[in-house]
Amino acid sequence: MGEGTEGKVVIIDGQGFYKVIDLRAAKTVGLPSGHIEAHVLMQVGEGNSFELKGKKYYLLPCDLYDYIMNYLKRRTQIVYPKEAGYILLKLNLGPGKKVGEGGTGSGALTIIFSRAVGPKGHVYTYERREDLINLIKKNYEEVQEFDNITLHNQLIEDGVRERDLDAFFLDLKEPWLVFEEVYKALKPGGHLGLIVPTLNQISRVIKNLELNNFYIAEALEIMLRNYKLNADRLRPEDVMVGHTGYLVFARKLLT
Amino acid sequence: MGEGTEGKVVIIDGQGFYKVIDLRAAKTVGLPSGHIEAHVLMQVGEGNSFELKGKKYYLLPCDLYDYIMNYLKRRTQIVYPKEAGYILLKLNLGPGKKVGEGGTGSGALTIIFSRAVGPKGHVYTYERREDLINLIKKNYEEVQEFDNITLHNQLIEDGVRERDLDAFFLDLKEPWLVFEEVYKALKPGGHLGLIVPTLNQISRVIKNLELNNFYIAEALEIMLRNYKLNADRLRPEDVMVGHTGYLVFARKLLT
Amino acid sequence: MGEGTEGKVVIIDGQGFYKVIDLRAAKTVGLPSGHIEAHVLMQVGEGNSFELKGKKYYLLPCDLYDYIMNYLKRRTQIVYPKEAGYILLKLNLGPGKKVGEGGTGSGALTIIFSRAVGPKGHVYTYERREDLINLIKKNYEEVQEFDNITLHNQLIEDGVRERDLDAFFLDLKEPWLVFEEVYKALKPGGHLGLIVPTLNQISRVIKNLELNNFYIAEALEIMLRNYKLNADRLRPEDVMVGHTGYLVFARKLLT
Amino acid sequence: MGEGTEGKVVIIDGQGFYKVIDLRAAKTVGLPSGHIEAHVLMQVGEGNSFELKGKKYYLLPCDLYDYIMNYLKRRTQIVYPKEAGYILLKLNLGPGKKVGEGGTGSGALTIIFSRAVGPKGHVYTYERREDLINLIKKNYEEVQEFDNITLHNQLIEDGVRERDLDAFFLDLKEPWLVFEEVYKALKPGGHLGLIVPTLNQISRVIKNLELNNFYIAEALEIMLRNYKLNADRLRPEDVMVGHTGYLVFARKLLT
């Protein structure tokens, strides 16, 4: 288990520059106005400013959002915060909950789940791709705050090992292939959430959830629109993310 | 402190009917096909079905999302889950964090914060309206899982009593009036989030955050679009929520 | 042929009241503050105000947009202006163009096409439902400015009678059934546009356009978001239309 | 006056390549698989295919939409089709209408208006920037179908020369400066439309329209979302235009 995002900081210049740095890993740090040694930055208190060649910067503590969006190494598409936050609420995750996940991907959501369920909860995450296992471990070990993640390197189709889970989240190409296994793993009334990028997949998801005795609560998409930070010329950014994925939420019914 | 959502259940019929009921408070429960006594429903296990006059229903455990969206008594506009989830991540809330809030309103976000920060964290919430205090207490006492909420019946302008908070969230008409007090209450690098319904307010927020030594991270809006649950005729709902509010996030810098 | 929207007027009160009235058809007109005789309103000049029981109103000429959105009798879903305007541009409609349409529905788009192609252009529109024919004729005869509409009461599958059309628009449940006939009717490079409400239909449309030697230019949806007209509290309307339909545009290729 | 888009063609390869070419201006044309002489392409019929080094292409007639989006030289932000089509309908433009415009910019909307009002209508367009005048003329002369455009190289503030216009459209930084002049130029009940990029401008527009005796019909924004053309993996494009501008529409009232 790591020590959270400790040691990592965010450097900003208030004019758009934004960088996450692990001060314990770096020797020198490249900034817009030049290079600075990491050990000098370690002396800068959180929230404080420093100058480099006449230019002012601020150093901020790196939090989980900064880490996931700007530092975490990805070899897969990750679930973004605009969806992740909503998922936490719809899956009813909080301290002490037990949640399953498949596939793990790069581990971004795993880390968010780990924090949400806290020291008395647990995350059981499944990833079949062997080549991702080391990346995932490196990613979550770097920032996890609680020793509450179990990573299985296997197909969910081959059997979920847990029972009575409060919730399960799926980020898989063919999530319907594992509905039967996930059903077995969930407690009655437990929550299933999933994300799929295409509408064809939603159709198959809906059909198969009904066949597998799930109550479908909703299918939706979340769009986030950023605004330019100019008080006198307020307007949305010219370009926005047009699509990440569709979310579907369901609950386990008894037959 | 309450016992969570225990005693409350969701009744669905799988055809659009959806109702949250407190079985300990109700004597009889009205359903589409007739009335049923609460003590009969108490015998139905979670996730199980029951029949009433030939019609099948399912009983599900009521979770926090169900409670807030469908049961909580409101006398103010609440912050919706599409925003609340994102707020959790942007404010970096997790077990052990200390977060301020003003105004409390009907307490929906207070309850979500209480769960997120868990037994070792704390929520300090400010509401100046005396007429809301009892409602707020009733609302959160009914479902809170941890004894971690302090409710102040006062204006934030009159002084935030806490120091070194990890984050603060504002849902006020004129949030800029309290930036100075909130600044004092936050730890360096601490997170400030706020929601305002109009664009004129964003302009004033941006100007005043800069004056008060905050780094503005982003201003944005979140749109949620529901889809009809028909696999063969997949399409968005005809009507959607066009607007709830704009979110702004910032961090405290030291001078 | 009618005389355009002549005789029809819009009455507003500047506080949200908005009504389209045919002064030649009405005897008395009901307004928020009482009733007024139509012949009195005929004396009010366009753009002018009048009073009724102490309340001020304005009378405006009714234009095509007012007529279609607020007066035209509908027995089907119509194509809305947010889509209709874009369709005009994508189908390259202008004076002198010849355009096909199927099905006619209530005739809203037919009227818009009729104006766009002008006295030297022509609209050939197909509607199989006999019960709509009288409604359609009544609708367009009331406002059409040019004698340029031919209405066929038949299935397009039974054969499009025209050749060398510049463009064709389809608002049908199964538009793919008529791609072969529409292909024959279009000139080389001619434009095909269509609207469908569901995503399953887009999939079938894409597959069948490719099979029928069309180049698919784009598939899209258009969202319109209204703002409240309050300069000091600027914000979008609380509720918006979540979905009307998806548009697909294509062009005829020679084999 | 030009001869429409004659001489210009679109070359596509059905795999994403799309290029507008003026065959009378080019000598050779660069395509993904090599170069081809323009006079060879002139022999290819519209809608027909040709091969170049084993690769198949199609040649399509260039229409106004293709010309504006892919060929017209711009030195300013243009009004896009998603807005332009809606503007046509809201301003009630059709054959014979007389419409004012300011500023002309690069002339994209001028060309669209010219076509919409046809040979019996007229477009009066104002552009104060002398350096744009030649560009504008070159742009519209290349494709205009009717001799119906009058270009004034002057500030609208210095006086609109026309009277009894059916409609006026403004694409100016401070449109409120010319409301008085535009009011004089419009007929009673006439339509005013305008586009502004920021929300601060909408506030000023609303205030000043009311002061100048206009009835404000609506303020809105139009969002266009493209879908990937894959029938089996249907989903929106990853990136979309987040913002172009806000539209406001109003009508002239008599005092």
PDB file of N, CA and C in Angstrom, chain A residues 13-61:
ATOM      1  N   ASP A  13       0.959  28.143 -13.169  1.00  0.00           N
ATOM      2  CA  ASP A  13       1.466  29.512 -13.267  1.00  0.00           C
ATOM      3  C   ASP A  13       0.312  30.521 -13.356  1.00  0.00           C
ATOM      4  N   GLY A  14      -0.925  30.023 -13.224  1.00  0.00           N
ATOM      5  CA  GLY A  14      -2.082  30.916 -13.264  1.00  0.00           C
ATOM      6  C   GLY A  14      -2.398  31.417 -14.664  1.00  0.00           C
ATOM      7  N   GLN A  15      -1.632  30.929 -15.652  1.00  0.00           N
ATOM      8  CA  GLN A  15      -1.904  31.345 -17.039  1.00  0.00           C
ATOM      9  C   GLN A  15      -2.094  30.130 -17.937  1.00  0.00           C
ATOM     10  N   GLY A  16      -2.517  29.042 -17.323  1.00  0.00           N
ATOM     11  CA  GLY A  16      -2.815  27.870 -18.134  1.00  0.00           C
ATOM     12  C   GLY A  16      -1.829  26.730 -17.953  1.00  0.00           C
ATOM     13  N   PHE A  17      -0.640  27.024 -17.435  1.00  0.00           N
ATOM     14  CA  PHE A  17       0.316  25.939 -17.203  1.00  0.00           C
ATOM     15  C   PHE A  17      -0.121  25.121 -15.998  1.00  0.00           C
ATOM     16  N   TYR A  18      -0.040  23.807 -16.119  1.00  0.00           N
ATOM     17  CA  TYR A  18      -0.537  22.898 -15.095  1.00  0.00           C
ATOM     18  C   TYR A  18       0.225  21.589 -15.240  1.00  0.00           C
ATOM     19  N   LYS A  19       0.948  21.174 -14.205  1.00  0.00           N
ATOM     20  CA  LYS A  19       1.759  19.957 -14.324  1.00  0.00           C
ATOM     21  C   LYS A  19       1.788  19.213 -12.997  1.00  0.00           C
ATOM     22  N   VAL A  20       1.604  17.894 -13.065  1.00  0.00           N
ATOM     23  CA  VAL A  20       1.711  17.058 -11.870  1.00  0.00           C
ATOM     24  C   VAL A  20       3.106  16.430 -11.844  1.00  0.00           C
ATOM     25  N   ILE A  21       3.788  16.550 -10.716  1.00  0.00           N
ATOM     26  CA  ILE A  21       5.164  16.061 -10.610  1.00  0.00           C
ATOM     27  C   ILE A  21       5.336  15.237  -9.337  1.00  0.00           C
ATOM     28  N   ASP A  22       6.056  14.111  -9.467  1.00  0.00           N
ATOM     29  CA  ASP A  22       6.421  13.332  -8.287  1.00  0.00           C
ATOM     30  C   ASP A  22       7.811  13.801  -7.860  1.00  0.00           C
ATOM     31  N   LEU A  23       7.865  14.600  -6.833  1.00  0.00           N
ATOM     32  CA  LEU A  23       9.133  15.205  -6.433  1.00  0.00           C
ATOM     33  C   LEU A  23      10.149  14.173  -5.959  1.00  0.00           C
ATOM     34  N   ARG A  24       9.647  13.003  -5.529  1.00  0.00           N
ATOM     35  CA  ARG A  24      10.588  11.988  -5.060  1.00  0.00           C
ATOM     36  C   ARG A  24      11.209  11.215  -6.215  1.00  0.00           C
ATOM     37  N   ALA A  25      10.524  11.261  -7.383  1.00  0.00           N
ATOM     38  CA  ALA A  25      11.019  10.522  -8.540  1.00  0.00           C
ATOM     39  C   ALA A  25      11.853  11.412  -9.458  1.00  0.00           C
ATOM     40  N   ALA A  26      11.527  12.708  -9.496  1.00  0.00           N
ATOM     41  CA  ALA A  26      12.215  13.610 -10.423  1.00  0.00           C
ATOM     42  C   ALA A  26      13.490  14.163  -9.812  1.00  0.00           C
ATOM     43  N   LYS A  27      14.459  14.506 -10.676  1.00  0.00           N
ATOM     44  CA  LYS A  27      15.659  15.190 -10.187  1.00  0.00           C
ATOM     45  C   LYS A  27      15.529  16.667 -10.494  1.00  0.00           C
ATOM     46  N   THR A  28      15.225  16.944 -11.776  1.00  0.00           N
ATOM     47  CA  THR A  28      14.947  18.329 -12.152  1.00  0.00           C
ATOM     48  C   THR A  28      13.580  18.377 -12.810  1.00  0.00           C
ATOM     49  N   VAL A  29      12.972  19.549 -12.735  1.00  0.00           N
ATOM     50  CA  VAL A  29      11.614  19.723 -13.248  1.00  0.00           C
ATOM     51  C   VAL A  29      11.617  20.817 -14.304  1.00  0.00           C
ATOM     52  N   GLY A  30      11.075  20.502 -15.504  1.00  0.00           N
ATOM     53  CA  GLY A  30      11.021  21.486 -16.588  1.00  0.00           C
ATOM     54  C   GLY A  30       9.781  22.358 -16.476  1.00  0.00           C
ATOM     55  N   LEU A  31       9.983  23.669 -16.427  1.00  0.00           N
ATOM     56  CA  LEU A  31       8.856  24.612 -16.357  1.00  0.00           C
ATOM     57  C   LEU A  31       8.965  25.569 -17.548  1.00  0.00           C
ATOM     58  N   PRO A  32       7.906  26.313 -17.843  1.00  0.00           N
ATOM     59  CA  PRO A  32       7.945  27.203 -19.012  1.00  0.00           C
ATOM     60  C   PRO A  32       9.141  28.165 -19.024  1.00  0.00           C
ATOM     61  N   SER A  33       9.588  28.585 -17.847  1.00  0.00           N
ATOM     62  CA  SER A  33      10.682  29.565 -17.852  1.00  0.00           C
ATOM     63  C   SER A  33      12.057  28.936 -17.586  1.00  0.00           C
ATOM     64  N   GLY A  34      12.136  27.618 -17.535  1.00  0.00           N
ATOM     65  CA  GLY A  34      13.430  26.979 -17.324  1.00  0.00           C
ATOM     66  C   GLY A  34      13.329  25.721 -16.480  1.00  0.00           C
ATOM     67  N   HIS A  35      14.458  25.241 -15.979  1.00  0.00           N
ATOM     68  CA  HIS A  35      14.484  24.035 -15.157  1.00  0.00           C
ATOM     69  C   HIS A  35      14.774  24.381 -13.703  1.00  0.00           C
ATOM     70  N   ILE A  36      14.231  23.563 -12.812  1.00  0.00           N
ATOM     71  CA  ILE A  36      14.456  23.787 -11.384  1.00  0.00           C
ATOM     72  C   ILE A  36      14.690  22.424 -10.729  1.00  0.00           C
ATOM     73  N   GLU A  37      15.519  22.374  -9.715  1.00  0.00           N
ATOM     74  CA  GLU A  37      15.802  21.083  -9.076  1.00  0.00           C
ATOM     75  C   GLU A  37      14.675  20.684  -8.135  1.00  0.00           C
ATOM     76  N   ALA A  38      14.353  19.393  -8.143  1.00  0.00           N
ATOM     77  CA  ALA A  38      13.222  18.879  -7.367  1.00  0.00           C
ATOM     78  C   ALA A  38      13.390  19.175  -5.870  1.00  0.00           C
ATOM     79  N   HIS A  39      14.617  19.083  -5.379  1.00  0.00           N
ATOM     80  CA  HIS A  39      14.797  19.271  -3.927  1.00  0.00           C
ATOM     81  C   HIS A  39      14.522  20.721  -3.505  1.00  0.00           C
ATOM     82  N   VAL A  40      14.661  21.659  -4.449  1.00  0.00           N
ATOM     83  CA  VAL A  40      14.299  23.047  -4.150  1.00  0.00           C
ATOM     84  C   VAL A  40      12.782  23.155  -3.993  1.00  0.00           C
ATOM     85  N   LEU A  41      12.062  22.483  -4.892  1.00  0.00           N
ATOM     86  CA  LEU A  41      10.598  22.517  -4.834  1.00  0.00           C
ATOM     87  C   LEU A  41      10.076  21.872  -3.545  1.00  0.00           C
ATOM     88  N   MET A  42      10.838  20.905  -3.040  1.00  0.00           N
ATOM     89  CA  MET A  42      10.399  20.245  -1.802  1.00  0.00           C
ATOM     90  C   MET A  42      10.347  21.220  -0.619  1.00  0.00           C
ATOM     91  N   GLN A  43      11.093  22.304  -0.741  1.00  0.00           N
ATOM     92  CA  GLN A  43      11.102  23.296   0.351  1.00  0.00           C
ATOM     93  C   GLN A  43       9.907  24.257   0.248  1.00  0.00           C
ATOM     94  N   VAL A  44       9.262  24.272  -0.925  1.00  0.00           N
ATOM     95  CA  VAL A  44       8.129  25.187  -1.115  1.00  0.00           C
ATOM     96  C   VAL A  44       6.896  24.604  -0.424  1.00  0.00           C
ATOM     97  N   GLY A  45       6.291  25.338   0.480  1.00  0.00           N
ATOM     98  CA  GLY A  45       5.105  24.841   1.183  1.00  0.00           C
ATOM     99  C   GLY A  45       3.902  24.763   0.255  1.00  0.00           C
ATOM    100  N   GLU A  46       2.967  23.890   0.575  1.00  0.00           N
ATOM    101  CA  GLU A  46       1.764  23.738  -0.246  1.00  0.00           C
ATOM    102  C   GLU A  46       0.963  25.033  -0.282  1.00  0.00           C
ATOM    103  N   GLY A  47       0.559  25.428  -1.478  1.00  0.00           N
ATOM    104  CA  GLY A  47      -0.198  26.662  -1.638  1.00  0.00           C
ATOM    105  C   GLY A  47       0.707  27.871  -1.825  1.00  0.00           C
ATOM    106  N   ASN A  48       2.009  27.659  -1.620  1.00  0.00           N
ATOM    107  CA  ASN A  48       2.954  28.770  -1.732  1.00  0.00           C
ATOM    108  C   ASN A  48       3.426  29.005  -3.158  1.00  0.00           C
ATOM    109  N   SER A  49       3.988  30.183  -3.374  1.00  0.00           N
ATOM    110  CA  SER A  49       4.517  30.529  -4.682  1.00  0.00           C
ATOM    111  C   SER A  49       6.047  30.461  -4.658  1.00  0.00           C
ATOM    112  N   PHE A  50       6.618  30.378  -5.848  1.00  0.00           N
ATOM    113  CA  PHE A  50       8.081  30.488  -5.985  1.00  0.00           C
ATOM    114  C   PHE A  50       8.341  31.131  -7.342  1.00  0.00           C
ATOM    115  N   GLU A  51       9.554  31.650  -7.509  1.00  0.00           N
ATOM    116  CA  GLU A  51       9.892  32.275  -8.785  1.00  0.00           C
ATOM    117  C   GLU A  51      10.991  31.497  -9.479  1.00  0.00           C
ATOM    118  N   LEU A  52      10.940  31.487 -10.817  1.00  0.00           N
ATOM    119  CA  LEU A  52      12.022  30.896 -11.602  1.00  0.00           C
ATOM    120  C   LEU A  52      12.271  31.825 -12.783  1.00  0.00           C
ATOM    121  N   LYS A  53      13.441  32.450 -12.793  1.00  0.00           N
ATOM    122  CA  LYS A  53      13.795  33.398 -13.857  1.00  0.00           C
ATOM    123  C   LYS A  53      12.714  34.441 -14.084  1.00  0.00           C
ATOM    124  N   GLY A  54      12.261  35.033 -13.006  1.00  0.00           N
ATOM    125  CA  GLY A  54      11.324  36.147 -13.105  1.00  0.00           C
ATOM    126  C   GLY A  54       9.868  35.762 -13.260  1.00  0.00           C
ATOM    127  N   LYS A  55       9.598  34.471 -13.347  1.00  0.00           N
ATOM    128  CA  LYS A  55       8.211  34.017 -13.527  1.00  0.00           C
ATOM    129  C   LYS A  55       7.703  33.370 -12.236  1.00  0.00           C
ATOM    130  N   LYS A  56       6.459  33.681 -11.870  1.00  0.00           N
ATOM    131  CA  LYS A  56       5.887  33.204 -10.621  1.00  0.00           C
ATOM    132  C   LYS A  56       5.086  31.913 -10.826  1.00  0.00           C
ATOM    133  N   TYR A  57       5.275  30.963  -9.947  1.00  0.00           N
ATOM    134  CA  TYR A  57       4.521  29.715  -9.976  1.00  0.00           C
ATOM    135  C   TYR A  57       3.926  29.464  -8.596  1.00  0.00           C
ATOM    136  N   TYR A  58       2.931  28.569  -8.562  1.00  0.00           N
ATOM    137  CA  TYR A  58       2.386  28.111  -7.290  1.00  0.00           C
ATOM    138  C   TYR A  58       2.515  26.598  -7.215  1.00  0.00           C
ATOM    139  N   LEU A  59       2.698  26.124  -6.025  1.00  0.00           N
ATOM    140  CA  LEU A  59       2.775  24.682  -5.802  1.00  0.00           C
ATOM    141  C   LEU A  59       1.563  24.253  -4.977  1.00  0.00           C
ATOM    142  N   LEU A  60       0.830  23.281  -5.492  1.00  0.00           N
ATOM    143  CA  LEU A  60      -0.367  22.800  -4.800  1.00  0.00           C
ATOM    144  C   LEU A  60      -0.220  21.320  -4.482  1.00  0.00           C
ATOM    145  N   PRO A  61      -0.857  20.855  -3.408  1.00  0.00           N
ATOM    146  CA  PRO A  61      -0.861  19.412  -3.185  1.00  0.00           C
ATOM    147  C   PRO A  61      -1.591  18.730  -4.342  1.00  0.00           C
TER     148      PRO A  61
END
